[in-house]
Amino acid sequence: MTQWTSAVGAAQLARQLSSQQSRPAGPGTRKPPAYRALADGIRVLVLEGRVPVAARLPAERELAVALAVSRTTVAAAYEALRTEGFLESRRGAGSWTAVPAGNPLPARGLEPLPPETLGSMIDLGTAALPAPEPWLTRSVQGALEELAPYAHTHGDYPAGLPALRQRLADRYTEQGIPTMPEQIMVTTGAMGAMDAICHLFAGRGERIAVESPSYANILQLMREAGARLVPVAMADGLSGWDLPRWRQVLRDAAPRIAYVVADFHNPTGALADEDQRRGLVDAARSAGTVLVVDETMSELLLDEETEMPRPVCAFDPAGSTVLTVGSASKAFWAGMRIGWVRAAPDVIRSLVSARAYADLGTPVLEQLAVNWLMSTGGWEEAVGIRRAQARENRDALVGAVRRELPDWEFDVPHGGLTLWVRTGGLSGSRLAEVGERVGVRVPSGPRFGVDGAFEGYVRLPFTVGGRVADEAAQRLAAAARLVETGASTGTDAPRTFVA
Ligand SMILES: Cc1ncc(COP(=O)(O)O)c(C=O)c1O
């Protein structure tokens, strides 16, 4: 990006900086110099998508007046941001926000531990539930009965088994979105789908617009593909997608792809309404951006009074702007590793070529099992079990966290598998670290942000219920006390964060 495409005024920036969450530093915490605090404040606004990329910042003098600090402080903050890749400047054109080409801060996806190694640890690390039996066993038995004709073939189906492609296409058609099997590719989970999509569309240095926060493992996959992530802030609460902001980012940063989780967003649980869906598609179409919509959570409606809007691809049924990614992992079982993409036939053909060198295809037996479930009504039964489990766990977890950690804040989502929790000013990274020692694994907020955003958050999944949820909240409260008092380190390391 060589030039700015929008502007943020001095008064507006001063307002945004002052509304950032800031907590008194604990005893022993050193206060950063004023220029550093200002640079960090602006960096966080960019990383959370609250100030867009390619937005012109006010002149140093104007910002100094608005913030009542010296011009030298603003100049030093801008210089620090330039060095770190968050600001570009040209004489006569001013300074505008940017995202660094590399990863200035270490960022990580989620790291599931093998269940056998967990011992007495309560694992809140992954948002995936055990298989909804007896449907796993039945589906595999059903698949075995249908395996014989495939045993005589070489077994490689890079686009997926024809029977499952047809079944998945029929499911979209039944929802009022006419779909042919040529519009479907079966993948190894949603991750496999995203890998092929990144391979095809997002080469090194390409920009990808992402919700901020977003799903940690996909962010990591995109980083590893060499993409530059352009964050777009989620609106506060569960209202989710701020259309003017999305329109501006897609127009100004012209990303090759925009990646959204419109159904029970991971991690916030937000659900996009019809207007937001239509607006996102229109904005992507006008900007020439491919809109990748991840429907992994779409079946997990937990409150029946909430009405599910139509899938986003209803606003682009041909699938030339919208690529839909689906998965059996949340609705059924992550151990199946079955996902899919719906798009225009020519896009599917290119994706099939793009994935061939990764895994050649998805295991036949698991495809047959999902096909069996979807053609016998077992899928709906299994989803029913899954929803009931997730609902019960959500309610237990919400109650336990409210009781044990009354100053932690969150909105209770109507579906999905995750609670996005503001930790009352405590560092999410420290909580995760100390949590491991007191027997609870929890991912910190920054894993769901771009390069360091969301230090004051953790994500809690609806994977435990009843007394385990109580125990998990008690262990989190113990971790919080240790982080708060600094007793966990015995050093004067910062215990609170100042955003
Ligand atoms: C939004 C989202 N996308 C993708 C995935 C990964 O899906 P899969 O197991 O199908 O690869 C997850 C899992 O948590 C998810 O929440």
Short mmCIF file of C-alpha atoms and ligand atoms in Angstrom, two decimals:
data_model
loop_
_atom_site.label_atom_id
_atom_site.label_comp_id
_atom_site.label_asym_id
_atom_site.label_seq_id
_atom_site.Cartn_x
_atom_site.Cartn_y
_atom_site.Cartn_z
CA MET A 1 0.00 0.00 0.00
CA THR A 2 1.56 3.28 -0.96
CA GLN A 3 -1.05 5.86 -0.14
CA TRP A 4 -3.84 6.59 2.29
CA THR A 5 -7.46 6.07 1.31
CA SER A 6 -9.35 7.42 4.33
CA ALA A 7 -8.53 9.69 7.25
CA VAL A 8 -8.97 9.74 10.99
CA GLY A 9 -9.21 13.15 12.64
CA ALA A 10 -7.25 14.26 15.74
CA ALA A 11 -10.35 14.57 17.94
CA GLN A 12 -11.67 11.17 16.81
CA LEU A 13 -8.32 9.45 17.42
CA ALA A 14 -8.02 11.10 20.84
CA ARG A 15 -11.51 9.82 21.70
CA GLN A 16 -10.70 6.29 20.56
CA LEU A 17 -7.44 6.29 22.52
CA SER A 18 -9.14 7.46 25.69
CA SER A 19 -11.92 4.86 25.40
CA GLN A 20 -9.42 1.97 25.31
CA GLN A 21 -9.65 -0.19 28.35
CA SER A 22 -6.97 0.90 30.77
CA ARG A 23 -6.41 -0.30 34.30
CA PRO A 24 -4.26 1.05 37.06
CA ALA A 25 -0.92 -0.70 36.99
CA GLY A 26 -0.22 -2.89 40.00
CA PRO A 27 2.58 -2.19 42.46
CA GLY A 28 5.96 -2.88 40.90
CA THR A 29 4.66 -2.40 37.35
CA ARG A 30 6.74 0.17 35.51
CA LYS A 31 4.81 2.75 33.52
CA PRO A 32 5.96 2.97 29.90
CA PRO A 33 7.18 6.33 28.56
CA ALA A 34 4.39 8.50 27.13
CA TYR A 35 5.46 8.04 23.48
CA ARG A 36 5.45 4.22 23.95
CA ALA A 37 1.99 4.22 25.52
CA LEU A 38 0.72 6.33 22.61
CA ALA A 39 2.35 4.08 19.99
CA ASP A 40 0.91 0.98 21.71
CA GLY A 41 -2.54 2.57 21.87
CA ILE A 42 -2.53 3.31 18.13
CA ARG A 43 -1.08 -0.14 17.35
CA VAL A 44 -3.89 -1.84 19.28
CA LEU A 45 -6.52 0.29 17.49
CA VAL A 46 -5.09 -0.88 14.14
CA LEU A 47 -4.76 -4.49 15.25
CA GLU A 48 -8.33 -4.61 16.51
CA GLY A 49 -9.50 -2.99 13.27
CA ARG A 50 -10.87 0.09 15.05
CA VAL A 51 -8.66 2.32 12.97
CA PRO A 52 -8.59 0.90 9.44
CA VAL A 53 -5.44 0.07 7.52
CA ALA A 54 -4.46 2.82 5.02
CA ALA A 55 -6.11 5.53 7.12
CA ARG A 56 -4.29 8.85 7.25
CA LEU A 57 -3.37 9.84 10.80
CA PRO A 58 -3.57 13.45 11.96
CA ALA A 59 -0.51 15.69 11.67
CA GLU A 60 1.76 15.48 14.72
CA ARG A 61 0.93 19.00 15.84
CA GLU A 62 -2.85 18.43 15.68
CA LEU A 63 -2.70 15.17 17.59
CA ALA A 64 -0.43 16.74 20.23
CA VAL A 65 -3.03 19.47 20.83
CA ALA A 66 -5.92 16.98 20.95
CA LEU A 67 -4.11 14.76 23.46
CA ALA A 68 -2.52 17.62 25.44
CA VAL A 69 0.96 16.12 25.05
CA SER A 70 4.11 17.52 23.49
CA ARG A 71 4.72 17.32 19.76
CA THR A 72 7.96 15.42 20.51
CA THR A 73 5.89 12.65 22.16
CA VAL A 74 3.69 12.26 19.08
CA ALA A 75 6.72 12.39 16.76
CA ALA A 76 8.46 9.65 18.77
CA ALA A 77 5.28 7.51 18.80
CA TYR A 78 4.91 7.84 15.01
CA GLU A 79 8.59 6.99 14.56
CA ALA A 80 8.17 3.84 16.71
CA LEU A 81 5.10 2.81 14.67
CA ARG A 82 7.03 3.35 11.42
CA THR A 83 9.89 1.16 12.65
CA GLU A 84 7.40 -1.58 13.61
CA GLY A 85 5.62 -1.45 10.23
CA PHE A 86 2.34 0.05 11.46
CA LEU A 87 2.83 3.42 9.81
CA GLU A 88 4.02 4.58 6.42
CA SER A 89 4.81 8.19 5.58
CA ARG A 90 5.71 10.22 2.56
CA ARG A 91 6.76 13.85 2.55
CA GLY A 92 3.81 15.95 1.48
CA ALA A 93 1.33 13.06 1.74
CA GLY A 94 1.38 12.56 5.51
CA SER A 95 1.36 9.28 7.47
CA TRP A 96 -1.07 6.42 7.16
CA THR A 97 -1.64 3.17 9.03
CA ALA A 98 -0.28 -0.11 7.68
CA VAL A 99 0.11 -3.76 8.64
CA PRO A 100 3.63 -5.15 8.83
CA ALA A 101 4.70 -7.65 6.17
CA GLY A 102 6.01 -10.21 8.63
CA ASN A 103 4.76 -11.12 12.07
CA PRO A 104 6.19 -8.57 14.49
CA LEU A 105 4.95 -10.52 17.47
CA PRO A 106 4.90 -14.28 17.85
CA ALA A 107 1.39 -15.51 17.06
CA ARG A 108 0.05 -18.98 17.44
CA GLY A 109 -2.98 -21.04 16.61
CA LEU A 110 -4.53 -23.46 19.08
CA GLU A 111 -2.62 -26.54 20.12
CA PRO A 112 -4.94 -29.44 20.95
CA LEU A 113 -3.35 -31.94 23.34
CA PRO A 114 -3.94 -35.67 22.87
CA PRO A 115 -6.77 -36.52 25.32
CA GLU A 116 -4.65 -39.29 26.88
CA THR A 117 -2.06 -36.76 28.08
CA LEU A 118 -4.45 -34.48 29.94
CA GLY A 119 -4.61 -36.30 33.27
CA SER A 120 -6.53 -34.18 35.78
CA MET A 121 -6.26 -31.06 33.61
CA ILE A 122 -9.60 -29.52 32.56
CA ASP A 123 -9.16 -28.80 28.87
CA LEU A 124 -10.86 -25.62 27.68
CA GLY A 125 -8.35 -25.42 24.82
CA THR A 126 -10.52 -26.70 21.98
CA ALA A 127 -14.15 -26.10 21.09
CA ALA A 128 -15.05 -29.66 20.11
CA LEU A 129 -17.35 -32.17 21.80
CA PRO A 130 -17.21 -35.97 22.02
CA ALA A 131 -19.03 -37.97 19.32
CA PRO A 132 -22.84 -38.03 19.64
CA GLU A 133 -23.20 -41.78 20.05
CA PRO A 134 -24.73 -44.09 18.95
CA TRP A 135 -24.52 -42.17 15.66
CA LEU A 136 -20.78 -42.45 15.16
CA THR A 137 -20.85 -46.23 15.52
CA ARG A 138 -23.97 -46.56 13.39
CA SER A 139 -22.59 -44.34 10.63
CA VAL A 140 -19.35 -46.31 10.43
CA GLN A 141 -21.32 -49.58 10.32
CA GLY A 142 -23.48 -48.11 7.55
CA ALA A 143 -20.34 -46.99 5.70
CA LEU A 144 -18.76 -50.44 5.94
CA GLU A 145 -21.79 -51.93 4.26
CA GLU A 146 -21.32 -49.54 1.34
CA LEU A 147 -17.55 -49.86 1.03
CA ALA A 148 -17.29 -52.92 -1.26
CA PRO A 149 -17.74 -51.17 -4.66
CA TYR A 150 -15.04 -48.64 -3.74
CA ALA A 151 -12.56 -51.33 -2.71
CA HIS A 152 -12.12 -52.19 -6.40
CA THR A 153 -11.04 -48.63 -7.30
CA HIS A 154 -7.79 -46.76 -6.55
CA GLY A 155 -9.74 -44.78 -3.92
CA ASP A 156 -8.42 -41.26 -4.71
CA TYR A 157 -11.24 -38.75 -5.09
CA PRO A 158 -9.66 -35.27 -5.03
CA ALA A 159 -13.10 -33.59 -5.40
CA GLY A 160 -14.83 -36.03 -3.04
CA LEU A 161 -17.02 -39.12 -3.49
CA PRO A 162 -19.70 -38.39 -6.10
CA ALA A 163 -22.42 -39.62 -3.71
CA LEU A 164 -21.40 -37.18 -0.95
CA ARG A 165 -20.95 -34.27 -3.38
CA GLN A 166 -24.50 -34.92 -4.60
CA ARG A 167 -25.83 -35.17 -1.02
CA LEU A 168 -24.19 -31.91 0.06
CA ALA A 169 -25.43 -30.16 -3.09
CA ASP A 170 -28.97 -31.41 -2.37
CA ARG A 171 -28.81 -29.99 1.15
CA TYR A 172 -28.14 -26.47 -0.24
CA THR A 173 -30.85 -26.96 -2.88
CA GLU A 174 -33.32 -27.94 -0.12
CA GLN A 175 -32.49 -24.64 1.61
CA GLY A 176 -33.53 -22.78 -1.55
CA ILE A 177 -30.04 -22.35 -3.03
CA PRO A 178 -29.91 -24.48 -6.19
CA THR A 179 -26.60 -26.36 -6.20
CA MET A 180 -25.03 -28.94 -8.49
CA PRO A 181 -22.50 -31.54 -7.33
CA GLU A 182 -19.92 -29.81 -9.56
CA GLN A 183 -20.18 -26.90 -7.12
CA ILE A 184 -18.99 -29.01 -4.19
CA MET A 185 -15.54 -30.24 -3.18
CA VAL A 186 -15.20 -32.51 -0.14
CA THR A 187 -12.15 -31.63 1.99
CA THR A 188 -10.26 -32.84 5.02
CA GLY A 189 -12.15 -30.68 7.50
CA ALA A 190 -12.79 -26.95 7.15
CA MET A 191 -9.04 -26.52 7.68
CA GLY A 192 -8.38 -28.50 4.49
CA ALA A 193 -10.88 -26.30 2.65
CA MET A 194 -9.20 -23.11 3.89
CA ASP A 195 -5.78 -24.48 3.02
CA ALA A 196 -6.84 -25.03 -0.60
CA ILE A 197 -8.50 -21.59 -0.72
CA CYS A 198 -5.38 -19.85 0.63
CA HIS A 199 -3.25 -21.83 -1.81
CA LEU A 200 -5.37 -20.71 -4.74
CA PHE A 201 -6.12 -17.10 -3.81
CA ALA A 202 -3.78 -15.84 -1.15
CA GLY A 203 -0.18 -16.14 -2.21
CA ARG A 204 2.68 -14.50 -0.35
CA GLY A 205 1.98 -10.86 0.42
CA GLU A 206 -1.74 -10.96 -0.56
CA ARG A 207 -4.07 -9.15 1.82
CA ILE A 208 -6.86 -11.03 3.58
CA ALA A 209 -9.52 -9.10 5.53
CA VAL A 210 -10.47 -10.91 8.72
CA GLU A 211 -12.84 -10.26 11.58
CA SER A 212 -11.02 -9.07 14.64
CA PRO A 213 -11.11 -11.30 16.66
CA SER A 214 -11.33 -14.44 14.50
CA TYR A 215 -10.70 -18.20 14.67
CA ALA A 216 -7.10 -18.77 15.78
CA ASN A 217 -6.13 -21.72 13.60
CA ILE A 218 -7.36 -20.16 10.37
CA LEU A 219 -5.51 -16.92 11.20
CA GLN A 220 -2.37 -18.98 11.72
CA LEU A 221 -2.92 -20.89 8.46
CA MET A 222 -3.21 -17.56 6.61
CA ARG A 223 -0.06 -16.19 8.26
CA GLU A 224 1.83 -19.29 7.29
CA ALA A 225 0.63 -18.89 3.70
CA GLY A 226 2.42 -15.53 3.83
CA ALA A 227 -0.74 -13.39 3.71
CA ARG A 228 -1.04 -9.95 5.29
CA LEU A 229 -4.01 -9.94 7.63
CA VAL A 230 -6.16 -6.83 7.56
CA PRO A 231 -8.30 -6.80 10.73
CA VAL A 232 -11.86 -5.49 10.74
CA ALA A 233 -13.22 -4.85 14.24
CA MET A 234 -16.31 -6.75 15.32
CA ALA A 235 -18.92 -4.37 16.72
CA ASP A 236 -19.39 -4.48 20.49
CA GLY A 237 -21.79 -7.02 21.95
CA LEU A 238 -23.22 -9.67 19.66
CA SER A 239 -24.19 -7.30 16.84
CA GLY A 240 -21.09 -8.33 14.96
CA TRP A 241 -20.52 -6.92 11.51
CA ASP A 242 -20.27 -3.18 11.10
CA LEU A 243 -21.12 -2.76 7.40
CA PRO A 244 -19.75 0.76 6.84
CA ARG A 245 -16.46 -0.42 8.34
CA TRP A 246 -16.41 -3.52 6.09
CA ARG A 247 -17.23 -1.47 3.01
CA GLN A 248 -14.42 0.92 3.84
CA VAL A 249 -11.84 -1.82 4.42
CA LEU A 250 -12.76 -3.76 1.28
CA ARG A 251 -12.64 -0.56 -0.77
CA ASP A 252 -9.46 0.87 0.78
CA ALA A 253 -7.30 -2.19 1.36
CA ALA A 254 -8.66 -4.15 -1.68
CA PRO A 255 -7.95 -7.55 -0.10
CA ARG A 256 -7.94 -10.62 -2.34
CA ILE A 257 -10.07 -12.53 0.20
CA ALA A 258 -12.29 -11.63 3.13
CA TYR A 259 -12.83 -14.44 5.64
CA VAL A 260 -15.94 -14.34 7.85
CA VAL A 261 -17.69 -16.71 10.26
CA ALA A 262 -21.26 -15.40 9.94
CA ASP A 263 -22.91 -18.23 11.91
CA PHE A 264 -22.06 -18.18 15.62
CA HIS A 265 -18.71 -16.56 15.06
CA ASN A 266 -15.71 -18.10 16.74
CA PRO A 267 -14.83 -16.73 19.28
CA THR A 268 -17.61 -14.13 19.96
CA GLY A 269 -20.66 -16.28 19.10
CA ALA A 270 -22.21 -13.43 17.04
CA LEU A 271 -24.76 -14.31 14.33
CA ALA A 272 -24.99 -12.10 11.22
CA ASP A 273 -28.51 -11.03 10.28
CA GLU A 274 -29.83 -11.00 6.70
CA ASP A 275 -28.95 -7.34 6.11
CA GLN A 276 -25.40 -7.92 7.26
CA ARG A 277 -25.12 -10.98 5.01
CA ARG A 278 -26.45 -9.14 1.98
CA GLY A 279 -24.26 -6.12 2.78
CA LEU A 280 -21.10 -8.20 3.07
CA VAL A 281 -21.76 -9.89 -0.27
CA ASP A 282 -22.49 -6.54 -2.00
CA ALA A 283 -19.35 -4.97 -0.54
CA ALA A 284 -17.20 -7.93 -1.59
CA ARG A 285 -18.67 -7.95 -5.09
CA SER A 286 -18.04 -4.22 -5.59
CA ALA A 287 -14.47 -4.51 -4.32
CA GLY A 288 -13.66 -7.61 -6.41
CA THR A 289 -12.90 -9.51 -3.19
CA VAL A 290 -13.65 -13.21 -2.75
CA LEU A 291 -15.85 -13.59 0.34
CA VAL A 292 -15.04 -16.83 2.15
CA VAL A 293 -17.83 -17.75 4.55
CA ASP A 294 -17.05 -20.38 7.16
CA GLU A 295 -20.25 -22.24 8.13
CA THR A 296 -18.54 -24.65 10.52
CA MET A 297 -20.78 -23.56 13.43
CA SER A 298 -24.00 -23.08 11.44
CA GLU A 299 -25.94 -26.05 12.84
CA LEU A 300 -25.30 -25.10 16.45
CA LEU A 301 -28.36 -22.97 17.13
CA LEU A 302 -28.90 -23.32 20.88
CA ASP A 303 -31.86 -21.01 21.55
CA GLU A 304 -34.81 -22.14 19.47
CA GLU A 305 -36.54 -18.75 19.59
CA THR A 306 -33.64 -17.30 17.55
CA GLU A 307 -34.41 -17.45 13.86
CA MET A 308 -31.61 -18.62 11.57
CA PRO A 309 -31.07 -16.29 8.61
CA ARG A 310 -30.47 -17.76 5.16
CA PRO A 311 -26.92 -18.89 4.37
CA VAL A 312 -24.70 -16.12 2.99
CA CYS A 313 -24.45 -17.93 -0.37
CA ALA A 314 -28.19 -17.29 -0.87
CA PHE A 315 -27.04 -13.79 -1.90
CA ASP A 316 -24.62 -15.20 -4.50
CA PRO A 317 -26.04 -18.59 -5.51
CA ALA A 318 -23.68 -18.91 -8.52
CA GLY A 319 -20.77 -18.94 -6.07
CA SER A 320 -18.47 -16.59 -7.96
CA THR A 321 -18.10 -14.06 -5.12
CA VAL A 322 -19.00 -16.26 -2.14
CA LEU A 323 -17.04 -19.40 -1.31
CA THR A 324 -18.79 -21.36 1.44
CA VAL A 325 -16.81 -23.61 3.75
CA GLY A 326 -18.68 -26.27 5.72
CA SER A 327 -17.67 -28.99 8.16
CA ALA A 328 -18.97 -32.01 10.04
CA SER A 329 -16.65 -31.23 12.97
CA LYS A 330 -18.95 -29.15 15.17
CA ALA A 331 -22.33 -30.51 14.08
CA PHE A 332 -21.14 -34.11 14.37
CA TRP A 333 -17.56 -35.01 15.34
CA ALA A 334 -14.16 -33.39 14.68
CA GLY A 335 -12.58 -36.85 14.48
CA MET A 336 -14.34 -37.41 11.12
CA ARG A 337 -12.18 -34.72 9.45
CA ILE A 338 -14.87 -34.07 6.83
CA GLY A 339 -15.38 -30.59 5.40
CA TRP A 340 -16.44 -29.10 2.09
CA VAL A 341 -16.47 -26.04 -0.13
CA ARG A 342 -19.39 -24.73 -2.20
CA ALA A 343 -18.47 -22.40 -5.08
CA ALA A 344 -18.86 -21.95 -8.86
CA PRO A 345 -17.83 -25.09 -10.83
CA ASP A 346 -14.72 -23.42 -12.31
CA VAL A 347 -13.57 -22.31 -8.84
CA ILE A 348 -14.11 -25.86 -7.57
CA ARG A 349 -11.99 -27.26 -10.43
CA SER A 350 -9.15 -24.90 -9.53
CA LEU A 351 -9.48 -25.73 -5.83
CA VAL A 352 -9.33 -29.45 -6.61
CA SER A 353 -6.02 -28.90 -8.43
CA ALA A 354 -4.80 -26.71 -5.54
CA ARG A 355 -5.50 -29.39 -2.92
CA ALA A 356 -4.26 -32.42 -4.87
CA TYR A 357 -0.66 -31.95 -3.76
CA ALA A 358 -1.62 -31.56 -0.10
CA ASP A 359 -3.59 -34.75 0.59
CA LEU A 360 -4.90 -36.12 -2.77
CA GLY A 361 -8.33 -36.58 -1.24
CA THR A 362 -10.34 -37.31 1.88
CA PRO A 363 -10.68 -40.84 3.35
CA VAL A 364 -13.45 -42.82 1.61
CA LEU A 365 -14.82 -44.53 4.71
CA GLU A 366 -15.46 -41.26 6.55
CA GLN A 367 -17.12 -39.75 3.47
CA LEU A 368 -19.40 -42.78 3.30
CA ALA A 369 -20.20 -42.41 6.99
CA VAL A 370 -21.25 -38.75 6.61
CA ASN A 371 -23.21 -39.62 3.48
CA TRP A 372 -24.95 -42.43 5.39
CA LEU A 373 -25.86 -40.03 8.21
CA MET A 374 -27.21 -37.40 5.86
CA SER A 375 -29.28 -39.86 3.86
CA THR A 376 -30.85 -41.72 6.79
CA GLY A 377 -31.86 -38.84 9.06
CA GLY A 378 -29.09 -39.80 11.51
CA TRP A 379 -27.46 -36.42 10.91
CA GLU A 380 -30.47 -34.53 12.32
CA GLU A 381 -30.63 -36.88 15.32
CA ALA A 382 -26.93 -36.42 15.99
CA VAL A 383 -27.16 -32.63 15.63
CA GLY A 384 -30.04 -32.70 18.14
CA ILE A 385 -27.84 -34.49 20.69
CA ARG A 386 -24.97 -32.12 20.00
CA ARG A 387 -27.16 -29.02 20.49
CA ALA A 388 -28.61 -30.30 23.75
CA GLN A 389 -25.10 -31.04 25.06
CA ALA A 390 -23.76 -27.64 24.04
CA ARG A 391 -26.78 -25.80 25.50
CA GLU A 392 -26.45 -27.55 28.84
CA ASN A 393 -22.71 -26.88 28.95
CA ARG A 394 -23.17 -23.23 27.98
CA ASP A 395 -25.68 -22.63 30.75
CA ALA A 396 -23.53 -24.41 33.33
CA LEU A 397 -20.39 -22.52 32.31
CA VAL A 398 -22.13 -19.13 32.23
CA GLY A 399 -23.54 -19.73 35.74
CA ALA A 400 -20.21 -20.92 37.13
CA VAL A 401 -18.17 -18.05 35.68
CA ARG A 402 -20.70 -15.46 36.87
CA ARG A 403 -20.50 -16.93 40.37
CA GLU A 404 -16.71 -17.36 40.60
CA LEU A 405 -15.54 -14.39 38.53
CA PRO A 406 -18.22 -11.71 38.83
CA ASP A 407 -16.11 -8.97 37.23
CA TRP A 408 -15.45 -10.97 34.05
CA GLU A 409 -17.71 -9.76 31.26
CA PHE A 410 -19.28 -11.53 28.28
CA ASP A 411 -22.37 -11.71 26.11
CA VAL A 412 -24.18 -15.04 26.09
CA PRO A 413 -24.44 -16.20 22.45
CA HIS A 414 -27.52 -17.94 21.03
CA GLY A 415 -25.43 -20.65 19.43
CA GLY A 416 -21.98 -21.94 18.62
CA LEU A 417 -19.49 -23.29 21.08
CA THR A 418 -17.65 -20.33 22.54
CA LEU A 419 -17.82 -17.59 25.15
CA TRP A 420 -15.54 -14.59 24.54
CA VAL A 421 -14.68 -13.23 27.95
CA ARG A 422 -13.16 -9.92 29.04
CA THR A 423 -11.05 -10.74 32.05
CA GLY A 424 -11.51 -7.62 34.17
CA GLY A 425 -8.18 -6.13 33.10
CA LEU A 426 -6.08 -9.23 33.74
CA SER A 427 -3.67 -10.41 31.07
CA GLY A 428 -5.18 -13.35 29.14
CA SER A 429 -1.69 -14.66 28.35
CA ARG A 430 -0.73 -14.74 32.05
CA LEU A 431 -4.04 -16.41 32.91
CA ALA A 432 -3.37 -19.10 30.30
CA GLU A 433 0.13 -19.65 31.67
CA VAL A 434 -0.94 -19.81 35.31
CA GLY A 435 -4.06 -21.82 34.38
CA GLU A 436 -1.85 -24.66 33.13
CA ARG A 437 -0.29 -24.81 36.59
CA VAL A 438 -3.58 -24.86 38.48
CA GLY A 439 -5.15 -27.47 36.22
CA VAL A 440 -7.14 -25.61 33.57
CA ARG A 441 -6.08 -25.11 29.94
CA VAL A 442 -7.51 -22.00 28.39
CA PRO A 443 -6.48 -20.13 25.23
CA SER A 444 -5.60 -16.46 25.67
CA GLY A 445 -7.24 -13.68 23.65
CA PRO A 446 -4.21 -12.79 21.49
CA ARG A 447 -4.45 -16.14 19.73
CA PHE A 448 -7.69 -14.86 18.18
CA GLY A 449 -6.29 -11.48 17.22
CA VAL A 450 -3.85 -10.18 14.70
CA ASP A 451 -0.39 -9.71 16.20
CA GLY A 452 -1.02 -9.06 19.83
CA ALA A 453 -4.57 -7.67 20.05
CA PHE A 454 -7.02 -8.88 22.76
CA GLU A 455 -4.61 -9.31 25.64
CA GLY A 456 -7.52 -8.74 28.03
CA TYR A 457 -9.57 -11.74 26.88
CA VAL A 458 -9.81 -15.53 27.09
CA ARG A 459 -12.06 -17.90 25.15
CA LEU A 460 -14.10 -20.49 27.03
CA PRO A 461 -15.73 -23.32 25.04
CA PHE A 462 -18.98 -25.17 25.82
CA THR A 463 -17.19 -28.47 26.19
CA VAL A 464 -17.67 -29.10 29.90
CA GLY A 465 -20.80 -28.99 32.02
CA GLY A 466 -22.15 -29.77 35.47
CA ARG A 467 -19.57 -30.10 38.22
CA VAL A 468 -16.66 -29.96 35.78
CA ALA A 469 -17.83 -26.50 34.68
CA ASP A 470 -17.94 -25.45 38.36
CA GLU A 471 -14.47 -26.83 38.95
CA ALA A 472 -13.16 -25.15 35.77
CA ALA A 473 -14.48 -21.77 36.94
CA GLN A 474 -12.98 -22.30 40.42
CA ARG A 475 -9.58 -23.08 38.87
CA LEU A 476 -9.85 -20.02 36.63
CA ALA A 477 -10.65 -17.92 39.70
CA ALA A 478 -7.59 -19.37 41.45
CA ALA A 479 -5.47 -18.50 38.40
CA ALA A 480 -6.95 -14.99 38.38
CA ARG A 481 -6.03 -14.46 42.04
CA LEU A 482 -2.47 -15.59 41.40
CA VAL A 483 -2.11 -13.31 38.38
CA GLU A 484 -3.63 -10.40 40.27
CA THR A 485 -1.35 -10.66 43.28
CA GLY A 486 1.73 -11.59 41.27
CA ALA A 487 2.17 -14.57 43.58
CA SER A 488 2.55 -16.88 40.60
CA THR A 489 5.85 -15.42 39.47
CA GLY A 490 7.55 -14.02 42.54
CA THR A 491 8.78 -11.23 40.26
CA ASP A 492 7.57 -7.78 39.46
CA ALA A 493 6.31 -8.81 36.02
CA PRO A 494 3.21 -6.86 34.93
CA ARG A 495 -0.01 -8.45 36.18
CA THR A 496 -2.47 -6.20 34.50
CA PHE A 497 -2.33 -4.95 30.96
CA VAL A 498 -2.83 -1.46 29.72
CA ALA A 499 -4.24 -1.51 26.20
C1 LIG B 1 -14.90 -21.31 12.61
C2 LIG B 1 -14.14 -22.58 12.49
N1 LIG B 1 -13.62 -22.95 11.32
C3 LIG B 1 -12.94 -24.09 11.18
C4 LIG B 1 -12.71 -24.93 12.25
C5 LIG B 1 -11.93 -26.19 12.03
O1 LIG B 1 -12.80 -27.11 11.46
P1 LIG B 1 -12.39 -28.58 11.01
O2 LIG B 1 -12.29 -29.42 12.25
O3 LIG B 1 -13.52 -29.00 10.13
O4 LIG B 1 -11.10 -28.50 10.26
C6 LIG B 1 -13.22 -24.60 13.50
C7 LIG B 1 -12.96 -25.44 14.68
O5 LIG B 1 -13.00 -24.99 15.79
C8 LIG B 1 -13.96 -23.39 13.62
O6 LIG B 1 -14.48 -23.03 14.79
#
